[in-house]
mmCIF file of C-alpha atoms in Angstrom:
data_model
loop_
_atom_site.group_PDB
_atom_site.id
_atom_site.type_symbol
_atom_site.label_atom_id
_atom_site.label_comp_id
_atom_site.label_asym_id
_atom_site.label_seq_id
_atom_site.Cartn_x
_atom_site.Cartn_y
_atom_site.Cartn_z
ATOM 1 C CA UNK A 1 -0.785 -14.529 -0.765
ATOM 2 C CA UNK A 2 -2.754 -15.783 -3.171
ATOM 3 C CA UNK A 3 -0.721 -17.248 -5.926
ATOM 4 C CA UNK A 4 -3.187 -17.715 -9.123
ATOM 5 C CA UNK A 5 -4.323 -13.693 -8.470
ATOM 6 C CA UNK A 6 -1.121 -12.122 -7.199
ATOM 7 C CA UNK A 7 -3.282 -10.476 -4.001
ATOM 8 C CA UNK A 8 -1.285 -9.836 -1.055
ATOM 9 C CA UNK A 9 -3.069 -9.957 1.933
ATOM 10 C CA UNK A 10 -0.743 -9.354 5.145
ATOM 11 C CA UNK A 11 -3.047 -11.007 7.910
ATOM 12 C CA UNK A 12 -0.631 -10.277 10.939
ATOM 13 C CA UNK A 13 1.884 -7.842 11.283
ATOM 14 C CA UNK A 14 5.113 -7.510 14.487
ATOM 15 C CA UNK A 15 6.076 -4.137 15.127
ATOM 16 C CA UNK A 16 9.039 -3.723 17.197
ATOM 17 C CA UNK A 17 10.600 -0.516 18.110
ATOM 18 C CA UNK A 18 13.258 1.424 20.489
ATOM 19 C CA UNK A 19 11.559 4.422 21.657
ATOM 20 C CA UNK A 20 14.099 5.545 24.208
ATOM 21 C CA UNK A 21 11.274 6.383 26.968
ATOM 22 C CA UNK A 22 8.007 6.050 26.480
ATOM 23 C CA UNK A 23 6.214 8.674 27.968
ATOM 24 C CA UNK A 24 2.861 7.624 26.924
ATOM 25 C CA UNK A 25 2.497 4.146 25.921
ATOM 26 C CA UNK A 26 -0.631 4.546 24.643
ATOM 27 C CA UNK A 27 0.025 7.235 22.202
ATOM 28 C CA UNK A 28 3.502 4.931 21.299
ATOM 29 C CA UNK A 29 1.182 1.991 20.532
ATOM 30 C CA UNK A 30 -1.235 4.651 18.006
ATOM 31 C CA UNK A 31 1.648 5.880 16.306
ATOM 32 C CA UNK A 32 3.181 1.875 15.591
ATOM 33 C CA UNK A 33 -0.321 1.200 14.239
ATOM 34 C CA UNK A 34 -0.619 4.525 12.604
ATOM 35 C CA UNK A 35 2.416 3.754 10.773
ATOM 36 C CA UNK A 36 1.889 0.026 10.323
ATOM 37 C CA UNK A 37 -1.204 0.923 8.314
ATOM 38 C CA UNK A 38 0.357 3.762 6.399
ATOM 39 C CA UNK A 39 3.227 1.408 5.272
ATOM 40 C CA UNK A 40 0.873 -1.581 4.100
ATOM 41 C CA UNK A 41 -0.541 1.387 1.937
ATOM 42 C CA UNK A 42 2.871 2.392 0.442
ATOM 43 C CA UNK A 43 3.700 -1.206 0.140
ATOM 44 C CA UNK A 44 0.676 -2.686 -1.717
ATOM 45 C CA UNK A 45 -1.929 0.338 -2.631
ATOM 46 C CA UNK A 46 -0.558 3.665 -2.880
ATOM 47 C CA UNK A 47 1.124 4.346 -6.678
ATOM 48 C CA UNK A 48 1.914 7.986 -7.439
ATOM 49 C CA UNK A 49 2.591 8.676 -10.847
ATOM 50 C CA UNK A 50 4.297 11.766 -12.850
ATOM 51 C CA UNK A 51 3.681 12.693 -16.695
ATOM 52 C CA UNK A 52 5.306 15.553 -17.770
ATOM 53 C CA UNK A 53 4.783 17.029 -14.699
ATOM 54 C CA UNK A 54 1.323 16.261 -14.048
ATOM 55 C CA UNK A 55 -0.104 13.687 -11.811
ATOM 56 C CA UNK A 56 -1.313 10.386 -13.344
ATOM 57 C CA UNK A 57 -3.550 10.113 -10.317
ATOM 58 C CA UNK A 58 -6.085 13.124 -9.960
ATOM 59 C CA UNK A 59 -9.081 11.275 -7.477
ATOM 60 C CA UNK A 60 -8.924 8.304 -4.877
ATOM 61 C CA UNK A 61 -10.920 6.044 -7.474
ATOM 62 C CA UNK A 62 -7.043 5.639 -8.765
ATOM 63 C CA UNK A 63 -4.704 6.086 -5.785
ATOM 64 C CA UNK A 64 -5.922 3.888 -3.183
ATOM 65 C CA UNK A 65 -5.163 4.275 0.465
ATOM 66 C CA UNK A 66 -5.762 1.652 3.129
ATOM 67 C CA UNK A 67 -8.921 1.330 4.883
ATOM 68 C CA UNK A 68 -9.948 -0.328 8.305
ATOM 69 C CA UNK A 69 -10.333 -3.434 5.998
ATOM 70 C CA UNK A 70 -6.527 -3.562 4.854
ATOM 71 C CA UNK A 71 -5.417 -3.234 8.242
ATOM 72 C CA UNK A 72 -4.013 -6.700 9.581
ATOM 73 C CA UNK A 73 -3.609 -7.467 13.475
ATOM 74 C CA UNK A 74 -0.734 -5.715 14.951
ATOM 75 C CA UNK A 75 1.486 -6.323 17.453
ATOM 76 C CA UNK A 76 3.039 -3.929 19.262
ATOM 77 C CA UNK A 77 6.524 -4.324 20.959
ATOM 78 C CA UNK A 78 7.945 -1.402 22.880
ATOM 79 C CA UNK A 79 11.789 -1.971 23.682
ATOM 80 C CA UNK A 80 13.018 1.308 25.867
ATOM 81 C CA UNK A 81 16.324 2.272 26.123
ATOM 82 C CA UNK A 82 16.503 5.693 27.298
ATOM 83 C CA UNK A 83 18.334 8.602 25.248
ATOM 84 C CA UNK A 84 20.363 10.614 27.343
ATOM 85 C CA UNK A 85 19.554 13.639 24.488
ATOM 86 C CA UNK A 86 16.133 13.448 24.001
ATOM 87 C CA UNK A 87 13.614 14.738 26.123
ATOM 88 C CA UNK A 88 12.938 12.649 29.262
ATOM 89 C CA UNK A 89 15.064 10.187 27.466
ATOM 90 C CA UNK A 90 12.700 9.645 24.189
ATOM 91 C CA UNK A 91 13.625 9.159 21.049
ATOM 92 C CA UNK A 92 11.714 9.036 17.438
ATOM 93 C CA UNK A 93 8.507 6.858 17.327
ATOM 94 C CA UNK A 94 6.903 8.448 14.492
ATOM 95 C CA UNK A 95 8.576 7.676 10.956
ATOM 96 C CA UNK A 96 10.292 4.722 11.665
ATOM 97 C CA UNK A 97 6.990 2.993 12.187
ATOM 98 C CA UNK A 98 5.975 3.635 8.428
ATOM 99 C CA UNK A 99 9.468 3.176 7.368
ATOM 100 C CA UNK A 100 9.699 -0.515 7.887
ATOM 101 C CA UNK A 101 6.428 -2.503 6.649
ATOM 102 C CA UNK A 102 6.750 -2.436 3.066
ATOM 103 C CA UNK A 103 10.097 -3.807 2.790
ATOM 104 C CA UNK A 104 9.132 -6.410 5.466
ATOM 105 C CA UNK A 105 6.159 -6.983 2.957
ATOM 106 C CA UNK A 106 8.321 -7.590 -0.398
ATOM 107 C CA UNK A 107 10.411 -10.153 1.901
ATOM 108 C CA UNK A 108 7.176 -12.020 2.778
ATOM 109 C CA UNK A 109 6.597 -12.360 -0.568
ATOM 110 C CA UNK A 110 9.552 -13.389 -1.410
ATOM 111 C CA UNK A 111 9.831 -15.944 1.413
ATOM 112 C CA UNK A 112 6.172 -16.935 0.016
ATOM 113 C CA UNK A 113 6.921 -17.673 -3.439
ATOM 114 C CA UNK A 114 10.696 -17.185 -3.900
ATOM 115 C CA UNK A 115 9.683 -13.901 -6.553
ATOM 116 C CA UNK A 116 11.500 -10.603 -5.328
ATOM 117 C CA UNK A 117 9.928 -8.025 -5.887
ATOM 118 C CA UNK A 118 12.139 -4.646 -6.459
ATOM 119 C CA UNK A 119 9.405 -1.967 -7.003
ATOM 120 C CA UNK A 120 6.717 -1.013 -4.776
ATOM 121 C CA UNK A 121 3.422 -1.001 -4.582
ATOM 122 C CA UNK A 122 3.307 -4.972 -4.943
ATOM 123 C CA UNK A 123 0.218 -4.884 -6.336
ATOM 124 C CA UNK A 124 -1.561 -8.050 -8.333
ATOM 125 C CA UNK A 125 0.619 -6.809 -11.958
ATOM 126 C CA UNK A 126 3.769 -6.884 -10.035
ATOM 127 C CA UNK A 127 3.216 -9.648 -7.895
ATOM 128 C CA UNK A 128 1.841 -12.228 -10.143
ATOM 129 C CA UNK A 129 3.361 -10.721 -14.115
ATOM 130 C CA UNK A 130 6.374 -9.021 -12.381
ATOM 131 C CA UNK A 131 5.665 -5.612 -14.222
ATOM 132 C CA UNK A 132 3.513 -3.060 -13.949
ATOM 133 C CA UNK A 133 0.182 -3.023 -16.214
ATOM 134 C CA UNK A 134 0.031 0.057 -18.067
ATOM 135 C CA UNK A 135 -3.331 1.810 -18.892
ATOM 136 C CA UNK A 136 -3.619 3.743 -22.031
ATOM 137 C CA UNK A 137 -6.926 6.092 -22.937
ATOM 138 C CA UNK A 138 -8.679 8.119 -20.220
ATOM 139 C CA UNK A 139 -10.519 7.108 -17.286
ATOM 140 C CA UNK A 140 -14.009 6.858 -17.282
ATOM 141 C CA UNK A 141 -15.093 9.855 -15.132
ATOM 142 C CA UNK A 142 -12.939 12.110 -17.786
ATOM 143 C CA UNK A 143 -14.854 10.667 -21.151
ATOM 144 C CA UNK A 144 -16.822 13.721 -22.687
ATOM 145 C CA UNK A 145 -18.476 11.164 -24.757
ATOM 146 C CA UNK A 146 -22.185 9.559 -23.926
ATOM 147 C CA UNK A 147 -22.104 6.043 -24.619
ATOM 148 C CA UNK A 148 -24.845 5.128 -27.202
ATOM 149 C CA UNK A 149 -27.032 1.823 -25.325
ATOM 150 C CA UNK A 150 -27.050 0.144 -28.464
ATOM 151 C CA UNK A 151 -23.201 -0.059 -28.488
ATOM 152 C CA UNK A 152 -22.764 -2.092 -24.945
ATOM 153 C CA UNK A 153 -25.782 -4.808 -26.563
ATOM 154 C CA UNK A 154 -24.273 -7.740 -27.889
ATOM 155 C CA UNK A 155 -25.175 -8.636 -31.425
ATOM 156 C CA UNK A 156 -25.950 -11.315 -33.159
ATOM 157 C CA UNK A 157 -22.742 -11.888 -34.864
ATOM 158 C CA UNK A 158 -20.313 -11.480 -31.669
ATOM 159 C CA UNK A 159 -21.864 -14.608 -29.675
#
């Protein structure tokens, strides 16, 4: 973490689960990294938010998902104890993977800097101010207006 800019940046990542029997390891092993990298996005991307029952976030240039780039090394563990109910003894792999990384995010952080953090995403606002930044006016792809050239210049007066 990167404590002048708030960015989290999980670099490795342990992912340990009971999956009664696996049947297919390999398909296990996609579905811990599956939900490794869908947690890091709930964790420190993905914000979702509500006004008067309309989405804040209407394109992906404001809710951000993970990409190959946000994706740390993974480890996968596969403990197997075998469920008498479940089918050939196997039990849940799917969910729980996702379940699990962004609180085990928050307590890096906290183990990193001693700052809990109680909502998620833990982006840089949260993170480094502790709150989220809030942005007011509408986003640039939703301005009717056409900006006049001379109004980006800088004048004389402003240097």
């Amino acid at each position: 973490m990167d404590t002048e800019t708030g960015k989290v940046n999980v670099i490795d990542f342990v992912s340990v689960h009971d999956v009664g029997k696996a049947i297919n390891k390999g398909m296990v092993e996609a579905q811990m990294y599956g939900g490794v990298a869908m947690g890091i996005g709930y964790g420190l991307l993905e914000e979702f938010d509500i006004e008067d029952g309309v989405p804040k976030q209407l394109n992906f240039d404001e809710y951000l998902i993970p990409t190959s780039m946000d994706v740390p090394r993974i480890k996968t563990i596969i403990v197997e104890n075998e469920d008498d109910t479940g089918p050939f003894g196997a039990k849940s792999v799917g969910e729980p993977t996702n379940e699990l990384a962004a609180p085990a995010i928050v307590n890096a952080i906290f183990n990193a800097t001693g700052k809990r953090i109680y909502e998620i995403p833990a982006n840089l606002e949260r993170v480094l101010l502790g709150h989220k930044l809030v942005h007011t006016g509408k986003r640039g792809s939703e301005q009717n207006e056409i900006l006049d050239p001379e109004s980006c210049k800088i004048r004389a007066s402003e240097r």
